[in-house]
PDB file of C-alpha atoms and ligand atoms in Angstrom:
ATOM      1  CA  UNK W   1    -127.317 -57.424 165.971  1.00 90.00           C
ATOM      2  CA  UNK W   2    -127.574 -53.711 166.840  1.00 97.00           C
ATOM      3  CA  UNK W   3    -126.717 -52.710 163.222  1.00 98.00           C
ATOM      4  CA  UNK W   4    -128.764 -55.232 161.263  1.00 98.00           C
ATOM      5  CA  UNK W   5    -129.904 -53.629 158.006  1.00 97.00           C
ATOM      6  CA  UNK W   6    -127.578 -50.587 158.507  1.00 98.00           C
ATOM      7  CA  UNK W   7    -124.961 -49.361 156.107  1.00 98.00           C
ATOM      8  CA  UNK W   8    -121.774 -47.568 157.176  1.00 98.00           C
ATOM      9  CA  UNK W   9    -118.601 -45.969 155.833  1.00 98.00           C
ATOM     10  CA  UNK W  10    -115.374 -46.550 157.749  1.00 98.00           C
ATOM     11  CA  UNK W  11    -112.467 -44.356 156.750  1.00 98.00           C
ATOM     12  CA  UNK W  12    -108.893 -44.861 157.981  1.00 98.00           C
ATOM     13  CA  UNK W  13    -107.913 -48.569 157.891  1.00 98.00           C
ATOM     14  CA  UNK W  14    -104.153 -48.727 157.212  1.00 98.00           C
ATOM     15  CA  UNK W  15    -103.449 -52.202 158.736  1.00 98.00           C
ATOM     16  CA  UNK W  16    -104.695 -54.557 161.442  1.00 98.00           C
ATOM     17  CA  UNK W  17    -103.530 -52.242 164.246  1.00 98.00           C
ATOM     18  CA  UNK W  18    -105.646 -49.333 163.012  1.00 98.00           C
ATOM     19  CA  UNK W  19    -108.358 -48.017 165.285  1.00 98.00           C
ATOM     20  CA  UNK W  20    -110.575 -47.973 162.142  1.00 98.00           C
ATOM     21  CA  UNK W  21    -109.953 -51.712 161.838  1.00 98.00           C
ATOM     22  CA  UNK W  22    -111.081 -52.336 165.403  1.00 98.00           C
ATOM     23  CA  UNK W  23    -114.178 -50.308 164.683  1.00 98.00           C
ATOM     24  CA  UNK W  24    -114.847 -52.046 161.320  1.00 98.00           C
ATOM     25  CA  UNK W  25    -114.681 -55.431 162.998  1.00 98.00           C
ATOM     26  CA  UNK W  26    -117.077 -54.505 165.781  1.00 98.00           C
ATOM     27  CA  UNK W  27    -119.689 -52.843 163.585  1.00 98.00           C
ATOM     28  CA  UNK W  28    -119.401 -55.706 160.986  1.00 98.00           C
ATOM     29  CA  UNK W  29    -120.119 -58.288 163.732  1.00 98.00           C
ATOM     30  CA  UNK W  30    -123.118 -56.205 164.752  1.00 98.00           C
ATOM     31  CA  UNK W  31    -124.615 -56.759 161.277  1.00 98.00           C
ATOM     32  CA  UNK W  32    -123.682 -53.591 159.371  1.00 98.00           C
ATOM     33  CA  UNK W  33    -122.927 -53.566 155.587  1.00 98.00           C
ATOM     34  CA  UNK W  34    -119.649 -51.695 155.220  1.00 98.00           C
ATOM     35  CA  UNK W  35    -117.758 -49.491 152.762  1.00 98.00           C
ATOM     36  CA  UNK W  36    -114.104 -49.100 153.730  1.00 98.00           C
ATOM     37  CA  UNK W  37    -111.776 -46.458 152.284  1.00 98.00           C
ATOM     38  CA  UNK W  38    -107.971 -46.471 152.006  1.00 98.00           C
ATOM     39  CA  UNK W  39    -105.675 -43.551 151.385  1.00 98.00           C
ATOM     40  CA  UNK W  40    -103.407 -44.978 148.689  1.00 97.00           C
ATOM     41  CA  UNK W  41    -102.867 -48.026 146.554  1.00 96.00           C
ATOM     42  CA  UNK W  42    -100.032 -49.138 148.867  1.00 95.00           C
ATOM     43  CA  UNK W  43    -102.406 -49.184 151.869  1.00 97.00           C
ATOM     44  CA  UNK W  44    -105.172 -50.561 149.637  1.00 97.00           C
ATOM     45  CA  UNK W  45    -103.148 -53.774 149.472  1.00 97.00           C
ATOM     46  CA  UNK W  46    -103.388 -54.151 153.259  1.00 97.00           C
ATOM     47  CA  UNK W  47    -107.095 -53.442 153.188  1.00 98.00           C
ATOM     48  CA  UNK W  48    -107.692 -56.009 150.423  1.00 98.00           C
ATOM     49  CA  UNK W  49    -105.874 -58.574 152.568  1.00 98.00           C
ATOM     50  CA  UNK W  50    -107.951 -57.731 155.645  1.00 98.00           C
ATOM     51  CA  UNK W  51    -111.339 -57.398 153.916  1.00 98.00           C
ATOM     52  CA  UNK W  52    -112.152 -61.195 153.685  1.00 98.00           C
ATOM     53  CA  UNK W  53    -112.407 -61.093 157.516  1.00 97.00           C
ATOM     54  CA  UNK W  54    -115.538 -58.959 157.096  1.00 98.00           C
ATOM     55  CA  UNK W  55    -118.877 -59.586 155.417  1.00 97.00           C
ATOM     56  CA  UNK W  56    -118.074 -58.540 151.828  1.00 97.00           C
ATOM     57  CA  UNK W  57    -117.258 -54.828 152.282  1.00 98.00           C
ATOM     58  CA  UNK W  58    -117.020 -52.461 149.390  1.00 98.00           C
ATOM     59  CA  UNK W  59    -113.478 -50.975 149.108  1.00 98.00           C
ATOM     60  CA  UNK W  60    -112.919 -47.448 147.704  1.00 98.00           C
ATOM     61  CA  UNK W  61    -109.774 -45.319 147.599  1.00 98.00           C
ATOM     62  CA  UNK W  62    -110.023 -41.815 149.031  1.00 98.00           C
ATOM     63  CA  UNK W  63    -107.307 -39.265 149.913  1.00 98.00           C
ATOM     64  CA  UNK W  64    -109.205 -36.703 152.069  1.00 98.00           C
ATOM     65  CA  UNK W  65    -106.921 -33.863 150.992  1.00 98.00           C
ATOM     66  CA  UNK W  66    -108.808 -33.930 147.663  1.00 98.00           C
ATOM     67  CA  UNK W  67    -112.393 -32.643 147.505  1.00 97.00           C
ATOM     68  CA  UNK W  68    -112.718 -34.458 144.096  1.00 98.00           C
ATOM     69  CA  UNK W  69    -111.834 -37.801 145.696  1.00 98.00           C
ATOM     70  CA  UNK W  70    -114.330 -37.201 148.537  1.00 98.00           C
ATOM     71  CA  UNK W  71    -117.059 -36.395 145.993  1.00 98.00           C
ATOM     72  CA  UNK W  72    -116.084 -39.438 143.908  1.00 98.00           C
ATOM     73  CA  UNK W  73    -116.263 -41.564 147.070  1.00 98.00           C
ATOM     74  CA  UNK W  74    -119.777 -40.411 147.905  1.00 98.00           C
ATOM     75  CA  UNK W  75    -120.969 -41.060 144.344  1.00 98.00           C
ATOM     76  CA  UNK W  76    -119.536 -44.581 144.554  1.00 98.00           C
ATOM     77  CA  UNK W  77    -121.274 -45.123 147.941  1.00 98.00           C
ATOM     78  CA  UNK W  78    -124.537 -43.822 146.411  1.00 98.00           C
ATOM     79  CA  UNK W  79    -124.246 -46.222 143.527  1.00 97.00           C
ATOM     80  CA  UNK W  80    -123.103 -49.262 145.485  1.00 96.00           C
ATOM     81  CA  UNK W  81    -125.112 -49.044 148.686  1.00 96.00           C
ATOM     82  CA  UNK W  82    -127.593 -46.197 148.129  1.00 97.00           C
ATOM     83  CA  UNK W  83    -127.382 -44.425 151.553  1.00 98.00           C
ATOM     84  CA  UNK W  84    -125.402 -44.221 154.791  1.00 98.00           C
ATOM     85  CA  UNK W  85    -126.574 -44.790 158.348  1.00 98.00           C
ATOM     86  CA  UNK W  86    -123.164 -44.002 159.841  1.00 98.00           C
ATOM     87  CA  UNK W  87    -119.730 -42.690 158.978  1.00 99.00           C
ATOM     88  CA  UNK W  88    -116.521 -43.295 160.990  1.00 99.00           C
ATOM     89  CA  UNK W  89    -113.727 -40.767 160.392  1.00 99.00           C
ATOM     90  CA  UNK W  90    -110.572 -42.370 161.881  1.00 99.00           C
ATOM     91  CA  UNK W  91    -107.740 -40.635 160.131  1.00 98.00           C
ATOM     92  CA  UNK W  92    -105.180 -37.914 160.750  1.00 98.00           C
ATOM     93  CA  UNK W  93    -101.811 -36.790 159.535  1.00 98.00           C
ATOM     94  CA  UNK W  94     -99.046 -34.346 160.465  1.00 98.00           C
ATOM     95  CA  UNK W  95     -95.579 -34.251 158.906  1.00 98.00           C
ATOM     96  CA  UNK W  96     -93.300 -36.322 161.224  1.00 97.00           C
ATOM     97  CA  UNK W  97     -90.892 -33.391 161.742  1.00 96.00           C
ATOM     98  CA  UNK W  98     -93.788 -31.481 163.421  1.00 98.00           C
ATOM     99  CA  UNK W  99     -94.310 -34.246 165.969  1.00 97.00           C
ATOM    100  CA  UNK W 100     -91.314 -33.630 168.168  1.00 95.00           C
ATOM    101  CA  UNK W 101     -89.344 -30.768 169.787  1.00 95.00           C
ATOM    102  CA  UNK W 102     -90.928 -27.379 170.399  1.00 97.00           C
ATOM    103  CA  UNK W 103     -94.457 -26.609 169.180  1.00 98.00           C
ATOM    104  CA  UNK W 104     -93.204 -23.033 168.661  1.00 98.00           C
ATOM    105  CA  UNK W 105     -91.057 -24.329 165.802  1.00 98.00           C
ATOM    106  CA  UNK W 106     -94.059 -25.585 163.775  1.00 98.00           C
ATOM    107  CA  UNK W 107     -93.743 -24.487 160.177  1.00 98.00           C
ATOM    108  CA  UNK W 108     -96.691 -22.836 158.373  1.00 98.00           C
ATOM    109  CA  UNK W 109     -96.947 -25.592 155.728  1.00 98.00           C
ATOM    110  CA  UNK W 110     -96.880 -28.376 158.376  1.00 98.00           C
ATOM    111  CA  UNK W 111     -99.581 -26.518 160.335  1.00 98.00           C
ATOM    112  CA  UNK W 112    -101.710 -26.248 157.274  1.00 98.00           C
ATOM    113  CA  UNK W 113    -101.309 -29.922 156.334  1.00 98.00           C
ATOM    114  CA  UNK W 114    -102.076 -31.163 159.822  1.00 98.00           C
ATOM    115  CA  UNK W 115    -105.223 -29.014 160.124  1.00 99.00           C
ATOM    116  CA  UNK W 116    -106.370 -29.798 156.589  1.00 98.00           C
ATOM    117  CA  UNK W 117    -106.035 -33.617 156.764  1.00 98.00           C
ATOM    118  CA  UNK W 118    -106.887 -34.092 160.382  1.00 99.00           C
ATOM    119  CA  UNK W 119    -109.658 -31.513 161.033  1.00 99.00           C
ATOM    120  CA  UNK W 120    -110.990 -29.937 157.803  1.00 99.00           C
ATOM    121  CA  UNK W 121    -111.467 -33.427 156.323  1.00 99.00           C
ATOM    122  CA  UNK W 122    -114.263 -34.118 158.827  1.00 99.00           C
ATOM    123  CA  UNK W 123    -116.119 -30.978 157.743  1.00 98.00           C
ATOM    124  CA  UNK W 124    -115.914 -31.628 154.011  1.00 98.00           C
ATOM    125  CA  UNK W 125    -116.640 -35.381 154.404  1.00 98.00           C
ATOM    126  CA  UNK W 126    -119.683 -34.666 156.578  1.00 98.00           C
ATOM    127  CA  UNK W 127    -120.965 -32.166 154.049  1.00 98.00           C
ATOM    128  CA  UNK W 128    -120.462 -34.555 151.128  1.00 98.00           C
ATOM    129  CA  UNK W 129    -122.111 -37.438 153.017  1.00 98.00           C
ATOM    130  CA  UNK W 130    -125.179 -35.378 154.067  1.00 98.00           C
ATOM    131  CA  UNK W 131    -127.372 -36.269 150.982  1.00 98.00           C
ATOM    132  CA  UNK W 132    -126.769 -39.972 151.758  1.00 98.00           C
ATOM    133  CA  UNK W 133    -127.501 -39.585 155.481  1.00 98.00           C
ATOM    134  CA  UNK W 134    -130.305 -37.058 155.716  1.00 94.00           C
ATOM    135  CA  UNK W 135    -133.433 -38.049 157.646  1.00 89.00           C
ATOM    136  CA  UNK W 136    -132.031 -41.549 158.442  1.00 95.00           C
ATOM    137  CA  UNK W 137    -131.244 -40.969 162.172  1.00 96.00           C
ATOM    138  CA  UNK W 138    -127.622 -41.223 160.975  1.00 98.00           C
ATOM    139  CA  UNK W 139    -124.435 -40.874 163.044  1.00 98.00           C
ATOM    140  CA  UNK W 140    -120.895 -39.531 162.395  1.00 99.00           C
ATOM    141  CA  UNK W 141    -118.026 -40.532 164.703  1.00 99.00           C
ATOM    142  CA  UNK W 142    -114.475 -39.204 164.644  1.00 99.00           C
ATOM    143  CA  UNK W 143    -111.342 -39.938 166.746  1.00 99.00           C
ATOM    144  CA  UNK W 144    -109.531 -37.456 168.937  1.00 99.00           C
ATOM    145  CA  UNK W 145    -106.942 -37.383 171.718  1.00 98.00           C
ATOM    146  CA  UNK W 146    -106.440 -35.639 175.025  1.00 98.00           C
ATOM    147  CA  UNK W 147    -103.599 -33.600 173.500  1.00 98.00           C
ATOM    148  CA  UNK W 148    -106.339 -31.275 172.191  1.00 98.00           C
ATOM    149  CA  UNK W 149    -106.933 -29.883 175.691  1.00 98.00           C
ATOM    150  CA  UNK W 150    -103.719 -30.656 177.637  1.00 98.00           C
ATOM    151  CA  UNK W 151    -100.077 -30.319 176.683  1.00 97.00           C
ATOM    152  CA  UNK W 152     -98.658 -33.712 175.681  1.00 97.00           C
ATOM    153  CA  UNK W 153     -94.943 -33.560 174.855  1.00 96.00           C
ATOM    154  CA  UNK W 154     -94.307 -34.044 171.083  1.00 97.00           C
ATOM    155  CA  UNK W 155     -97.984 -34.153 170.162  1.00 98.00           C
ATOM    156  CA  UNK W 156     -97.662 -30.468 169.220  1.00 98.00           C
ATOM    157  CA  UNK W 157     -99.532 -29.417 166.063  1.00 98.00           C
ATOM    158  CA  UNK W 158    -101.613 -32.567 166.170  1.00 98.00           C
ATOM    159  CA  UNK W 159    -103.030 -31.351 169.538  1.00 98.00           C
ATOM    160  CA  UNK W 160    -104.037 -28.089 167.854  1.00 99.00           C
ATOM    161  CA  UNK W 161    -105.611 -30.034 164.948  1.00 99.00           C
ATOM    162  CA  UNK W 162    -107.536 -32.201 167.425  1.00 99.00           C
ATOM    163  CA  UNK W 163    -108.826 -29.011 169.174  1.00 99.00           C
ATOM    164  CA  UNK W 164    -110.150 -27.838 165.794  1.00 99.00           C
ATOM    165  CA  UNK W 165    -111.615 -31.259 165.161  1.00 99.00           C
ATOM    166  CA  UNK W 166    -113.443 -31.269 168.507  1.00 99.00           C
ATOM    167  CA  UNK W 167    -114.817 -27.749 167.889  1.00 99.00           C
ATOM    168  CA  UNK W 168    -115.872 -28.940 164.462  1.00 99.00           C
ATOM    169  CA  UNK W 169    -117.763 -31.828 166.043  1.00 99.00           C
ATOM    170  CA  UNK W 170    -119.834 -29.327 168.001  1.00 99.00           C
ATOM    171  CA  UNK W 171    -120.513 -27.010 165.054  1.00 99.00           C
ATOM    172  CA  UNK W 172    -121.362 -29.916 162.754  1.00 99.00           C
ATOM    173  CA  UNK W 173    -123.634 -31.415 165.401  1.00 98.00           C
ATOM    174  CA  UNK W 174    -125.519 -28.130 165.492  1.00 98.00           C
ATOM    175  CA  UNK W 175    -125.753 -27.888 161.670  1.00 98.00           C
ATOM    176  CA  UNK W 176    -126.676 -31.496 161.004  1.00 98.00           C
ATOM    177  CA  UNK W 177    -128.876 -32.211 164.099  1.00 98.00           C
ATOM    178  CA  UNK W 178    -132.020 -30.709 162.451  1.00 97.00           C
ATOM    179  CA  UNK W 179    -131.473 -33.219 159.598  1.00 97.00           C
ATOM    180  CA  UNK W 180    -131.375 -36.125 162.085  1.00 97.00           C
ATOM    181  CA  UNK W 181    -127.615 -36.601 161.857  1.00 98.00           C
ATOM    182  CA  UNK W 182    -125.612 -36.861 165.049  1.00 98.00           C
ATOM    183  CA  UNK W 183    -121.848 -36.043 165.316  1.00 99.00           C
ATOM    184  CA  UNK W 184    -119.583 -37.234 168.179  1.00 99.00           C
ATOM    185  CA  UNK W 185    -115.957 -37.920 168.908  1.00 99.00           C
ATOM    186  CA  UNK W 186    -114.192 -40.664 170.831  1.00 99.00           C
ATOM    187  CA  UNK W 187    -111.099 -39.519 172.716  1.00 99.00           C
ATOM    188  CA  UNK W 188    -108.995 -42.660 172.818  1.00 98.00           C
ATOM    189  CA  UNK W 189    -105.952 -43.233 175.098  1.00 98.00           C
ATOM    190  CA  UNK W 190    -102.595 -43.882 173.374  1.00 98.00           C
ATOM    191  CA  UNK W 191    -102.397 -47.025 171.198  1.00 98.00           C
ATOM    192  CA  UNK W 192     -99.355 -48.142 169.065  1.00 98.00           C
ATOM    193  CA  UNK W 193    -100.448 -47.648 165.443  1.00 98.00           C
ATOM    194  CA  UNK W 194     -98.825 -46.482 162.200  1.00 97.00           C
ATOM    195  CA  UNK W 195     -99.971 -42.885 162.885  1.00 97.00           C
ATOM    196  CA  UNK W 196     -99.057 -42.779 166.562  1.00 97.00           C
ATOM    197  CA  UNK W 197     -95.583 -44.209 165.820  1.00 96.00           C
ATOM    198  CA  UNK W 198     -94.764 -40.822 164.219  1.00 95.00           C
ATOM    199  CA  UNK W 199     -95.125 -39.092 167.669  1.00 95.00           C
ATOM    200  CA  UNK W 200     -91.750 -39.129 169.355  1.00 94.00           C
ATOM    201  CA  UNK W 201     -91.863 -41.041 172.663  1.00 94.00           C
ATOM    202  CA  UNK W 202     -95.189 -42.848 172.003  1.00 96.00           C
ATOM    203  CA  UNK W 203     -94.005 -46.082 173.667  1.00 96.00           C
ATOM    204  CA  UNK W 204     -93.203 -44.206 176.822  1.00 96.00           C
ATOM    205  CA  UNK W 205     -96.618 -42.486 176.753  1.00 96.00           C
ATOM    206  CA  UNK W 206     -98.306 -45.880 176.582  1.00 98.00           C
ATOM    207  CA  UNK W 207     -96.162 -47.127 179.461  1.00 98.00           C
ATOM    208  CA  UNK W 208     -97.021 -44.155 181.612  1.00 97.00           C
ATOM    209  CA  UNK W 209    -100.693 -44.460 180.702  1.00 98.00           C
ATOM    210  CA  UNK W 210    -100.657 -48.129 181.777  1.00 98.00           C
ATOM    211  CA  UNK W 211     -99.067 -47.278 185.136  1.00 98.00           C
ATOM    212  CA  UNK W 212    -101.257 -44.270 185.955  1.00 98.00           C
ATOM    213  CA  UNK W 213    -104.725 -44.626 184.296  1.00 98.00           C
ATOM    214  CA  UNK W 214    -107.325 -45.619 186.909  1.00 98.00           C
ATOM    215  CA  UNK W 215    -107.945 -48.920 185.036  1.00 98.00           C
ATOM    216  CA  UNK W 216    -104.073 -49.588 185.035  1.00 98.00           C
ATOM    217  CA  UNK W 217    -103.986 -50.917 181.447  1.00 98.00           C
ATOM    218  CA  UNK W 218    -103.364 -49.867 177.927  1.00 97.00           C
ATOM    219  CA  UNK W 219    -106.327 -49.022 175.677  1.00 98.00           C
ATOM    220  CA  UNK W 220    -107.009 -51.395 172.765  1.00 98.00           C
ATOM    221  CA  UNK W 221    -108.771 -51.039 169.466  1.00 98.00           C
ATOM    222  CA  UNK W 222    -111.628 -53.361 170.495  1.00 98.00           C
ATOM    223  CA  UNK W 223    -112.548 -51.183 173.381  1.00 98.00           C
ATOM    224  CA  UNK W 224    -112.710 -48.218 171.039  1.00 98.00           C
ATOM    225  CA  UNK W 225    -114.710 -50.330 168.561  1.00 98.00           C
ATOM    226  CA  UNK W 226    -117.340 -51.111 171.182  1.00 98.00           C
ATOM    227  CA  UNK W 227    -117.870 -47.414 172.027  1.00 99.00           C
ATOM    228  CA  UNK W 228    -118.042 -46.622 168.309  1.00 99.00           C
ATOM    229  CA  UNK W 229    -120.709 -49.320 168.006  1.00 98.00           C
ATOM    230  CA  UNK W 230    -122.730 -47.585 170.771  1.00 98.00           C
ATOM    231  CA  UNK W 231    -122.248 -44.174 169.081  1.00 99.00           C
ATOM    232  CA  UNK W 232    -123.331 -45.318 165.584  1.00 98.00           C
ATOM    233  CA  UNK W 233    -126.267 -47.360 166.952  1.00 98.00           C
ATOM    234  CA  UNK W 234    -129.659 -46.038 168.091  1.00 98.00           C
ATOM    235  CA  UNK W 235    -128.594 -46.768 171.684  1.00 98.00           C
ATOM    236  CA  UNK W 236    -126.916 -43.346 171.687  1.00 98.00           C
ATOM    237  CA  UNK W 237    -129.808 -41.563 169.832  1.00 98.00           C
ATOM    238  CA  UNK W 238    -129.971 -38.823 172.506  1.00 98.00           C
ATOM    239  CA  UNK W 239    -126.223 -37.922 172.249  1.00 99.00           C
ATOM    240  CA  UNK W 240    -124.648 -35.453 169.836  1.00 99.00           C
ATOM    241  CA  UNK W 241    -121.778 -32.930 169.871  1.00 99.00           C
ATOM    242  CA  UNK W 242    -119.901 -34.857 172.598  1.00 99.00           C
ATOM    243  CA  UNK W 243    -116.426 -36.108 173.182  1.00 99.00           C
ATOM    244  CA  UNK W 244    -116.531 -39.539 174.899  1.00 98.00           C
ATOM    245  CA  UNK W 245    -113.290 -40.778 176.535  1.00 99.00           C
ATOM    246  CA  UNK W 246    -112.077 -44.338 176.051  1.00 98.00           C
ATOM    247  CA  UNK W 247    -108.928 -43.977 178.032  1.00 98.00           C
ATOM    248  CA  UNK W 248    -109.258 -46.034 181.156  1.00 98.00           C
ATOM    249  CA  UNK W 249    -110.075 -42.850 183.041  1.00 98.00           C
ATOM    250  CA  UNK W 250    -106.677 -41.165 182.374  1.00 98.00           C
ATOM    251  CA  UNK W 251    -108.302 -37.802 181.624  1.00 98.00           C
ATOM    252  CA  UNK W 252    -109.773 -37.379 185.147  1.00 98.00           C
ATOM    253  CA  UNK W 253    -106.293 -37.248 186.729  1.00 98.00           C
ATOM    254  CA  UNK W 254    -104.808 -33.954 188.031  1.00 95.00           C
ATOM    255  CA  UNK W 255    -101.307 -35.294 188.705  1.00 91.00           C
TER     256      UNK W 255
HETATM  257  N1  LIG U 217    -103.270 -44.336 168.142  1.00 69.64           N
HETATM  258  C1  LIG U 217    -103.526 -43.515 169.124  1.00 69.64           C
HETATM  259  O1  LIG U 217    -102.894 -43.480 170.134  1.00 69.64           O
HETATM  260  C2  LIG U 217    -104.726 -42.550 168.978  1.00 69.64           C
HETATM  261  C3  LIG U 217    -105.283 -41.987 170.119  1.00 69.64           C
HETATM  262  C4  LIG U 217    -106.386 -41.114 169.971  1.00 69.64           C
HETATM  263  C5  LIG U 217    -106.804 -40.818 168.710  1.00 69.64           C
HETATM  264  N2  LIG U 217    -106.232 -41.407 167.616  1.00 69.64           N
HETATM  265  C6  LIG U 217    -106.767 -41.046 166.288  1.00 69.64           C
HETATM  266  O2  LIG U 217    -107.364 -42.208 165.715  1.00 69.64           O
HETATM  267  C7  LIG U 217    -107.360 -42.009 164.294  1.00 69.64           C
HETATM  268  C8  LIG U 217    -106.845 -43.273 163.634  1.00 69.64           C
HETATM  269  O3  LIG U 217    -105.415 -43.349 163.809  1.00 69.64           O
HETATM  270  P1  LIG U 217    -104.701 -44.708 164.203  1.00 69.64           P
HETATM  271  O4  LIG U 217    -103.986 -44.451 165.435  1.00 69.64           O
HETATM  272  O5  LIG U 217    -105.615 -45.830 164.093  1.00 69.64           O
HETATM  273  O6  LIG U 217    -103.529 -44.783 163.138  1.00 69.64           O
HETATM  274  P2  LIG U 217    -103.490 -45.473 161.637  1.00 69.64           P
HETATM  275  O7  LIG U 217    -102.195 -45.080 161.109  1.00 69.64           O
HETATM  276  O8  LIG U 217    -103.842 -46.885 161.679  1.00 69.64           O
HETATM  277  O9  LIG U 217    -104.675 -44.715 160.908  1.00 69.64           O
HETATM  278  C9  LIG U 217    -104.492 -43.376 160.399  1.00 69.64           C
HETATM  279  C10 LIG U 217    -105.178 -43.383 159.075  1.00 69.64           C
HETATM  280  O10 LIG U 217    -105.212 -42.063 158.498  1.00 69.64           O
HETATM  281  C11 LIG U 217    -105.077 -42.205 157.138  1.00 69.64           C
HETATM  282  N3  LIG U 217    -104.751 -40.963 156.445  1.00 69.64           N
HETATM  283  C12 LIG U 217    -103.727 -40.110 156.722  1.00 69.64           C
HETATM  284  N4  LIG U 217    -103.727 -39.120 155.773  1.00 69.64           N
HETATM  285  C13 LIG U 217    -104.838 -39.343 154.984  1.00 69.64           C
HETATM  286  C14 LIG U 217    -105.326 -38.707 153.816  1.00 69.64           C
HETATM  287  N5  LIG U 217    -104.740 -37.605 153.284  1.00 69.64           N
HETATM  288  N6  LIG U 217    -106.392 -39.218 153.207  1.00 69.64           N
HETATM  289  C15 LIG U 217    -107.036 -40.336 153.704  1.00 69.64           C
HETATM  290  N7  LIG U 217    -106.534 -41.007 154.744  1.00 69.64           N
HETATM  291  C16 LIG U 217    -105.452 -40.517 155.390  1.00 69.64           C
HETATM  292  C17 LIG U 217    -104.038 -43.278 156.991  1.00 69.64           C
HETATM  293  O11 LIG U 217    -104.020 -43.836 155.694  1.00 69.64           O
HETATM  294  C18 LIG U 217    -104.424 -44.260 158.043  1.00 69.64           C
HETATM  295  O12 LIG U 217    -105.297 -45.198 157.504  1.00 69.64           O
HETATM  296  C19 LIG U 217    -106.617 -40.702 164.018  1.00 69.64           C
HETATM  297  O13 LIG U 217    -107.505 -39.669 163.931  1.00 69.64           O
HETATM  298  C20 LIG U 217    -105.737 -40.566 165.265  1.00 69.64           C
HETATM  299  O14 LIG U 217    -105.357 -39.278 165.509  1.00 69.64           O
HETATM  300  C21 LIG U 217    -105.213 -42.241 167.708  1.00 69.64           C
END
């Protein structure tokens, strides 16, 4: 029970395929008390259906494109559970039309939306959570993908957003480290989810990954959950500002 007595916030459950759901399950089994957020009432229905599988989580709506909703979330967390030992940021969005064709065709508004929801949201959420996490040896974990550093066809503006997210992990780790808060990212291999289904050719990407990754298999949400458990627990107390790959080794390949 690595997380016995710990309280955490997991953002980004849309359904049972969500990486956030894999993480929520793992950290729940490890003894954590959880607050889960959902983006909209429609997705809230899914989360309410899944929640009984966990140990009585608190459910709170939060659209991260709104600073007011993020502040309201942290007030609720403060009232309901008092503090946070960890926060998992497992969410991203880009308009589907920006996830195919030439990156050079990306429209200004789509660029802004992708960067706002997928990268800036980590910055503003971390800042808002700070009073609840300070001096608690707390940990923040976000989710990224290899498309931040290599060209992956159709990933386009999301790759640029993930590059900003990874740079934010380093800057936030430097800002928050003196307050005892660590910030890291998990770079997961491709998994079929609601969000990844918007990237044209995702099924083929998963097939290629399975054929070529050194471990010759697709990544699953439980594997990501286990690494998230390590990163939010004191087992990783010496690690901050890092990107850890959970991709069966795919990122080490040259060809
Ligand atoms: N699936 C993959 O192949 C893969 C690989 C590497 C990294 N990731 C990353 O993992 C994270 C989770 O994605 P997933 O694949 O589990 O998909 P998912 O669709 O299950 O989760 C994405 C979540 O983002 C939320 N979201 C989108 N816009 C939001 C907003 N404005 N406010 C609040 N929430 C919002 C959605 O509601 C959803 O819960 C994302 O950051 C994604 O980029 C996914």
